[in-house]
Amino acid sequence: MNVMINADLHCHSVISDGTLTPEELAQRAKVKGVNLWALTDHDDIGGQARAAAAAAAVGLDYLTGVEVSVSFLHQTVHIVGLGFDASNVALCLGLTQTRSGRAQRARDMAEDLARVGIKDTFEGAKKYAGNPDLISRTHFARFLVATGVCKDTQEVFRKFLTEGKPGYVQHRWATLKEAVTWITQAGGMAVVAHPARYKFSANEEFALFTEFKGLGGAGVEVVTGSHSTAEAAAYADIALEFALAASRGSDFHSPQESRVDLGDLPALPENLTPVWALLQDRIQRAVPVRQP
Ligand code: AMP
Ligand code: MN
Ligand code: MN
Ligand code: MN
């Protein structure tokens, strides 16, 4: 019965690199017709209690969420966790460890940008970060737009902050095994985020999904704000090939920056198992289901 559900299980608040608070996101999701929501901040679950409370207040069903940064075959891969126990100690410690290198990385990024004449970007980016533990490339991008270096964040990521460009710094994130284990041992489901965004060869991508599945990974984002129709179809095939459930999420960050708004996504293909079908007992219901 997934046709009735407008699930949006991927977005960001000021706890990571979004511009809205968890409360503003819950409100916006409700207005946009979402009825099952998850806040999935990068490497931080500090917004989960606020998001769950705000979801209940506006009448939205809620799943806990996070987007963990992982290093796999020299690329950064994002693993979304859904429906975990947010008080799980190993998960909390793992995320603290994952966040820990961000401040030094940001200083190194600023130093690299200074080499091409763009000064004071560490202090600049920090002003845009709602969470001092979580300075991301997005905050640098906002500062470079605000100071007129680039016209929008897309231009920033074309010219800076990506591999081979000024401001890019190699970073070691969590391993795939760590991320999947933290999420699943906390009772949640691990999902490969926006798979079309990675620049893997066919063999490398096969290795990613094989290892992910072997570790207990259970889902893949098929419909996301960063997939074209053709990409969604390709990852629907991958979901079937690897017997993974399918997820759906806008990856909304900001009304000013995001192309796809909360809930504004095509439905999942009917032949796939939606992740929420497997997470029924993890959903925090806005209106409690009556016991028979
Ligand atoms: P970080 O975790 O600091 O490496 O920052 C990653 C974030 O930067 C992503 O989650 C996106 O929000 C943003 N980002 C990365 N690449 C792009 C891009 N090409 N265009 C827009 N935003 C991007
Ligand atoms: Mn982001
Ligand atoms: Mn991501
Ligand atoms: Mn994201």
Tab-separated table of C-alpha atoms and ligand atoms in Angstrom, residues 12 17 42-43 67 69 76 78 102 105 109 134-138 141 153-154 157-158 162 173 194 197 251 253, ligand 1:
chain	number	residue	atom	x	y	z
A	12	HIS	CA	19.166	18.314	6.582
A	17	ASP	CA	24.331	21.770	6.623
A	42	HIS	CA	25.321	14.455	8.396
A	43	ASP	CA	27.168	12.525	11.131
A	67	GLU	CA	23.579	10.329	7.015
A	69	SER	CA	30.091	9.894	5.875
A	76	THR	CA	33.173	9.465	0.062
A	78	HIS	CA	26.978	8.403	2.282
A	102	ARG	CA	35.972	18.122	10.702
A	105	ARG	CA	39.797	19.522	7.869
A	109	MET	CA	40.528	23.678	3.448
A	134	LEU	CA	29.879	20.147	12.010
A	135	ILE	CA	31.570	22.529	9.598
A	136	SER	CA	30.962	21.175	6.123
A	137	ARG	CA	31.855	22.117	2.586
A	138	THR	CA	28.340	23.533	2.287
A	141	ALA	CA	30.141	27.288	-0.240
A	153	THR	CA	26.736	26.955	-4.517
A	154	GLN	CA	26.720	24.929	-7.744
A	157	PHE	CA	31.399	22.984	-6.228
A	158	ARG	CA	32.385	23.276	-9.897
A	162	THR	CA	36.040	19.035	-5.011
A	173	TRP	CA	35.666	9.099	7.269
A	194	HIS	CA	22.089	8.798	-3.739
A	197	ARG	CA	26.362	10.602	-7.320
A	251	ASP	CA	17.942	15.505	0.350
A	253	HIS	CA	18.941	21.441	2.490
B	1	AMP	P1	31.151	17.509	3.551
B	1	AMP	O1	30.376	16.507	4.372
B	1	AMP	O2	31.748	18.608	4.356
B	1	AMP	O3	32.133	16.867	2.607
B	1	AMP	O4	30.077	18.254	2.637
B	1	AMP	C1	29.267	17.500	1.774
B	1	AMP	C2	28.052	18.313	1.412
B	1	AMP	O5	28.388	19.282	0.441
B	1	AMP	C3	26.975	17.461	0.748
B	1	AMP	O6	26.175	16.817	1.700
B	1	AMP	C4	26.205	18.501	0.003
B	1	AMP	O7	25.315	19.160	0.870
B	1	AMP	C5	27.282	19.478	-0.416
B	1	AMP	N1	27.738	19.206	-1.795
B	1	AMP	C6	28.683	18.365	-2.206
B	1	AMP	N2	28.827	18.412	-3.543
B	1	AMP	C7	27.920	19.298	-3.983
B	1	AMP	C8	27.555	19.815	-5.258
B	1	AMP	N3	28.167	19.409	-6.378
B	1	AMP	N4	26.581	20.741	-5.299
B	1	AMP	C9	25.962	21.168	-4.186
B	1	AMP	N5	26.264	20.730	-2.953
B	1	AMP	C10	27.221	19.815	-2.862
